[in-house]
Coordinates of C-alpha atoms in Angstrom, one line a residue:
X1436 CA 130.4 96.3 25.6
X1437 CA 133.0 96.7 28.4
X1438 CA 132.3 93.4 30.0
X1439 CA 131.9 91.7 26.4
X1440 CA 135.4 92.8 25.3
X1441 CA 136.8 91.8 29.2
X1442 CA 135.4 88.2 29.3
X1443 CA 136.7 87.9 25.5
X1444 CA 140.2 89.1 25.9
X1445 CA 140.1 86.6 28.5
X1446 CA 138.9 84.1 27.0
X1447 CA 141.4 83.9 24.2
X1448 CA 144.2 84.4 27.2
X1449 CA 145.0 88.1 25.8
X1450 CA 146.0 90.4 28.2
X1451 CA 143.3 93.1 29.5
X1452 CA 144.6 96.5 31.0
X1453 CA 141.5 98.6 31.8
X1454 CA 141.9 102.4 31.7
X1455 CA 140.8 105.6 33.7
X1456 CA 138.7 107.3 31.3
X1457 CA 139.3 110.7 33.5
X1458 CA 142.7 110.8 32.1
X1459 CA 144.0 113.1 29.3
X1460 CA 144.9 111.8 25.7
X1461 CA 148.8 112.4 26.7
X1462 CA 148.2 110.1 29.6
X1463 CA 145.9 107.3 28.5
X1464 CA 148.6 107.7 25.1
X1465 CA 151.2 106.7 27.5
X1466 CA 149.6 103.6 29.3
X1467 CA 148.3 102.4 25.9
X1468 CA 152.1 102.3 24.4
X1469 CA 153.7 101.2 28.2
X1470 CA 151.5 97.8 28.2
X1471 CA 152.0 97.2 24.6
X1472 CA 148.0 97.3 23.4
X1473 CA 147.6 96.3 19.6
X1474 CA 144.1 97.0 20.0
X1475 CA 141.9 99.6 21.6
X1476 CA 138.4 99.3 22.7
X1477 CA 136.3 102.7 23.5
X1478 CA 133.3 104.7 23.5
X1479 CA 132.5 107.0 20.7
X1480 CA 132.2 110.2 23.6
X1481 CA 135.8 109.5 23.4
X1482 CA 136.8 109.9 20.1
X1483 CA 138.4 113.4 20.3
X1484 CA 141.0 112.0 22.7
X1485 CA 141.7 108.6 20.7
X1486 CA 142.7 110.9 17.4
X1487 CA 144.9 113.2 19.7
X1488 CA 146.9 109.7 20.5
X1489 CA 147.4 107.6 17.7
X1490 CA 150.7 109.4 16.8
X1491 CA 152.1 108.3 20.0
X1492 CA 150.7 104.8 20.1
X1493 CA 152.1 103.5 16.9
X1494 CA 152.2 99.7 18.3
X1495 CA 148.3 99.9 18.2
X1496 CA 147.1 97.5 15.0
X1497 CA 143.7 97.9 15.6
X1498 CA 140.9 100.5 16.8
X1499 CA 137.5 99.5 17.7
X1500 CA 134.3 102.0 18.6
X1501 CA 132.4 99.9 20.9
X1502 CA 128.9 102.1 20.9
X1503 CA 129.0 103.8 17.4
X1504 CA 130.7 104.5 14.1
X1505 CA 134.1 107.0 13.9
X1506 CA 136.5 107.4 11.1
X1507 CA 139.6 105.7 11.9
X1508 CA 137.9 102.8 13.8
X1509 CA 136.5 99.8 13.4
X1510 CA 132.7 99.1 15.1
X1511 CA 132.1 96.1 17.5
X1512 CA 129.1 95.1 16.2
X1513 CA 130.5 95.0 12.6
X1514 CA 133.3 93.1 14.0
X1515 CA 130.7 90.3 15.6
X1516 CA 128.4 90.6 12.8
X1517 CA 131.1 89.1 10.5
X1518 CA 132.5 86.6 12.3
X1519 CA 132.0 82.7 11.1
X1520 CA 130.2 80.1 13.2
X1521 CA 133.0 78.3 13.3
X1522 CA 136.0 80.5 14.0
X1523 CA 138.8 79.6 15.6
X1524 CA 141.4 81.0 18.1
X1525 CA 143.9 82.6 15.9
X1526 CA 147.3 81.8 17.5
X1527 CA 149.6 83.9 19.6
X1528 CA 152.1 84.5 22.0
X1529 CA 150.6 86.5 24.9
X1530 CA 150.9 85.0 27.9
X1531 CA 147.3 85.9 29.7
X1532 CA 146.1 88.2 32.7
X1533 CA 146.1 91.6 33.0
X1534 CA 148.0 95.0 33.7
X1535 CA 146.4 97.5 36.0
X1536 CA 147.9 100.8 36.2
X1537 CA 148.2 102.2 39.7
X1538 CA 149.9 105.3 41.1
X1539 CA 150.7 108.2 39.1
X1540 CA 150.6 111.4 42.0
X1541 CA 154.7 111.2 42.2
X1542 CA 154.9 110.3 38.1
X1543 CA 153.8 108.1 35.8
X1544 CA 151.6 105.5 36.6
X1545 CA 152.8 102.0 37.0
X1546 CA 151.6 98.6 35.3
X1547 CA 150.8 96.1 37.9
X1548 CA 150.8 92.9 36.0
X1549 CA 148.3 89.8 37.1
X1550 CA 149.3 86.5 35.3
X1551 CA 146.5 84.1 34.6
X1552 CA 142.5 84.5 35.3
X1553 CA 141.9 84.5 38.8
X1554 CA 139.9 81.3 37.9
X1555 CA 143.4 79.5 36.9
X1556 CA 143.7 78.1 40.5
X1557 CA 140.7 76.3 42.0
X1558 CA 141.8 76.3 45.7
X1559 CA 143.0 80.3 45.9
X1560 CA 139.5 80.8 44.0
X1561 CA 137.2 78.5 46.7
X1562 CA 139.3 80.7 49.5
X1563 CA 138.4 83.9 47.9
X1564 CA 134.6 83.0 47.3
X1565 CA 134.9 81.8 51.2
X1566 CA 137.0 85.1 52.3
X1567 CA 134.4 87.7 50.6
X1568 CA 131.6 85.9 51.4
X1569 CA 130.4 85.5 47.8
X1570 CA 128.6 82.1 48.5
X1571 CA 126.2 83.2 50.5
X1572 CA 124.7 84.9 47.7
X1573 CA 124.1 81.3 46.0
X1574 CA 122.5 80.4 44.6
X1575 CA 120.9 82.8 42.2
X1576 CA 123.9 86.0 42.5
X1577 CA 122.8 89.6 41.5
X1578 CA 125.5 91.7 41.8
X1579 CA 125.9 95.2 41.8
X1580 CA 128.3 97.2 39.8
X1581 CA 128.4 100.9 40.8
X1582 CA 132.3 101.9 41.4
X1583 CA 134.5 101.8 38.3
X1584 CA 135.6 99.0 36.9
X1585 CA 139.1 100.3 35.9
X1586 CA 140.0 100.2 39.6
X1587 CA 141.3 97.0 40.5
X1588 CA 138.6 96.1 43.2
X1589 CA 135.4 96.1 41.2
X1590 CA 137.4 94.7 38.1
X1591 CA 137.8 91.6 40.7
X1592 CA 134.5 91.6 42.4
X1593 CA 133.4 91.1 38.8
X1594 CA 136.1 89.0 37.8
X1595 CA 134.6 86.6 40.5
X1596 CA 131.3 86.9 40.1
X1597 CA 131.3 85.6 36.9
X1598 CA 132.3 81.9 37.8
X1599 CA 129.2 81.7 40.1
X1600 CA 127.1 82.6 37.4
X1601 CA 125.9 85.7 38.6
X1602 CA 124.0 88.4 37.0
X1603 CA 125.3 91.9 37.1
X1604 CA 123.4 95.2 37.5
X1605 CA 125.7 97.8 36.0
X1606 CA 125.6 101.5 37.3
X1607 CA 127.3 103.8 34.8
X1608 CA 127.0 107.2 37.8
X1609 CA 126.5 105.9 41.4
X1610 CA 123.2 108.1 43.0
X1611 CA 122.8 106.4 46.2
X1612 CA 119.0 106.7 45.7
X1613 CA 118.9 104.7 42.2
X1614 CA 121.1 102.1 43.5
X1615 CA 118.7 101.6 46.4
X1616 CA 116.1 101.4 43.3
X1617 CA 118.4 98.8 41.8
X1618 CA 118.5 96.9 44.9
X1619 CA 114.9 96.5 45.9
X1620 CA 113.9 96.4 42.2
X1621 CA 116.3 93.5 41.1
X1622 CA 117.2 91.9 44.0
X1623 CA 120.4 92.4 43.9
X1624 CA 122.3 90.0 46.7
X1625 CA 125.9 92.0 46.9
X1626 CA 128.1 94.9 45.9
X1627 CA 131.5 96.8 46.1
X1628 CA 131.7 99.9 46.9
X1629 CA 134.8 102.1 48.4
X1630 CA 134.3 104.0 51.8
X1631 CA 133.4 107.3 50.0
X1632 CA 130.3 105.2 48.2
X1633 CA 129.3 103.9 51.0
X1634 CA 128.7 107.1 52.8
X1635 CA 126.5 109.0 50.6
X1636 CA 124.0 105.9 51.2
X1637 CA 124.0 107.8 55.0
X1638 CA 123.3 110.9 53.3
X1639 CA 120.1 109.8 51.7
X1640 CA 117.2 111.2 54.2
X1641 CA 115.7 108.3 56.9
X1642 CA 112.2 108.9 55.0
X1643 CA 113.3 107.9 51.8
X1644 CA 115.7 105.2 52.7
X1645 CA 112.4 103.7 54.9
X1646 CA 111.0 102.9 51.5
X1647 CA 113.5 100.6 50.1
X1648 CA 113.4 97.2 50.7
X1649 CA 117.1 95.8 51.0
X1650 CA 117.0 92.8 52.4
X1651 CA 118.1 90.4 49.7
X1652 CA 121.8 92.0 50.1
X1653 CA 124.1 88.8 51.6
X1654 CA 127.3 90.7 51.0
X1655 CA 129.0 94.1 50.7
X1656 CA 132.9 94.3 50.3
X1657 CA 134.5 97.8 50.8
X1658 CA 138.1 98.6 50.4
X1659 CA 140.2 101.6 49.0
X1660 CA 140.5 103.3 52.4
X1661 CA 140.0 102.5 55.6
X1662 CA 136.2 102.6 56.1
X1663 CA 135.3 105.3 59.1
X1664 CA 133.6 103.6 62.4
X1665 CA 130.7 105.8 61.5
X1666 CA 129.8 104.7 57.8
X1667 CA 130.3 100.8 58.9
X1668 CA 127.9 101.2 61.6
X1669 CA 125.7 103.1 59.2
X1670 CA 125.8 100.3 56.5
X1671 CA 125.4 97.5 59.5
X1672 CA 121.5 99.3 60.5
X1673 CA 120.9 99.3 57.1
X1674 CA 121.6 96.3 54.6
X1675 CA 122.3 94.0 58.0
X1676 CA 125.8 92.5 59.2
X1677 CA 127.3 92.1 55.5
X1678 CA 129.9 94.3 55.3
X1679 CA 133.7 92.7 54.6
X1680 CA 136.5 94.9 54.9
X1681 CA 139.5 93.9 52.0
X1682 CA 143.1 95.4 52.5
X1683 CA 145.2 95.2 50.4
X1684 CA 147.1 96.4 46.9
X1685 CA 146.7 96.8 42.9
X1686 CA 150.5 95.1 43.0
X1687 CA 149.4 92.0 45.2
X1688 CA 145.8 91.9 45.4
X1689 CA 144.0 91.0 48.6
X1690 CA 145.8 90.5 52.1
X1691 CA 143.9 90.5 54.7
X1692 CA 139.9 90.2 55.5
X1693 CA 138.3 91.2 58.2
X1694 CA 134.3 89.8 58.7
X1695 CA 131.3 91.8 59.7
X1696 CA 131.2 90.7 63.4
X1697 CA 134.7 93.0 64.0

């Protein structure tokens, strides 16, 4: 439901700003009325905290329960279930993109804003696919999805993956044991995953890594934090020399690459 509203919002060139479901209802009420939301996707596990905000989100037109029924809210299936054959962008005046909120340990949280779908520019796209080495999981892409995807990086990695058609395996915990499972089971061909991910996968025990087959992985990306000499080597004698290292920020996106042979 999370990816359905995503790829729909972009679609119709509405912006998407993705939100840290860890946060309070004061907080989330604050970054729903900073980026201007008229309408609100979540789960129904959330419901408590959506009716302890919507006196301070009065810009809100619209309330939608993605995964059940909840007084005050529309449900996503109803919503799909009535809509024509034939319907038609209804017109308005956002401009597109997305607002990630970053920051937040010395205040509030700031809106990055990303103007247009990374897919808007052909060349910065082909450089990007080149750069993360997301073509040499073509042709037939499974992809991973096991940090969350209101962090920036995963939001991208999927943001990406999309355009090559690929198919995504989503993780709603990470267990480094299920997505070795996941791996070996579905043939999953790349992933993202932050330094702290990546390191319980060296805490699983040598016997019951042994038993996974991972060799259809063509590309792991890592960023976040600077991954420790230790966890790359560990991820190199496992999954192979597919590991790409991304620096940069939620403001700008990404800088600087550096390839598995350094």
């Amino acid at each position: 439901e999370w990816l359905l509203a995503n790829q729909v919002c972009t679609e119709l060139g509405l912006r998407f700003s993705p939100i840290n479901w860890h946060l309070v209802a004061d907080e989330i009420a604050y970054i729903v009325d900073d980026c201007d939301a008229d309408v609100v996707f979540f789960g129904a596990e959330f419901a408590k905290e959506v009716d302890a905000m919507k006196a301070r989100t009065p810009k809100v037109k619209l309330w939608v329960c993605m995964d059940g029924h909840v007084d005050g809210a529309v449900n996503l299936y109803d919503i799909m279930n009535e809509a024509p054959a034939d319907a038609k962008t209804p017109a308005h005046s956002r401009k597109g993109g997305a607002i990630g909120y970053t920051g937040g340990t010395s205040g509030r949280p700031k809106g990055a804003l990303r103007s247009g779908p990374l897919t808007s520019d052909p060349k910065m796209m082909m450089a990007m696919l080149t750069e993360w080495g997301q073509l040499k999981q073509m042709p037939t892409p499974v992809q991973l999805i096991a940090a969350p995807l209101y962090h920036a990086m995963p939001n991208a990695w999927y943001g990406i993956g999309c355009p090559l058609g690929a198919t995504f395996v989503l993780m709603a915990k990470f267990e480094a044991g299920a997505a070795l499972d996941a791996i070996q089971r579905l043939k999953v061909t790349g992933f993202y995953m932050p330094p702290i991910l990546l390191k319980r996968f060296m805490q699983v025990p040598a016997e019951a890594k042994s038993k996974y087959d991972c060799s259809s992985i063509k590309t792991i990306m890592s960023s976040g934090a600077a991954c420790p000499s230790i966890v790359k080597q560990g991820i190199t004698d496992m999954f192979g020399p597919v590991l790409y290292e991304l620096y940069g920020a939620s403001e700008l996106g990404g800088v600087a690459v550096m390839e598995p042979e350094y």
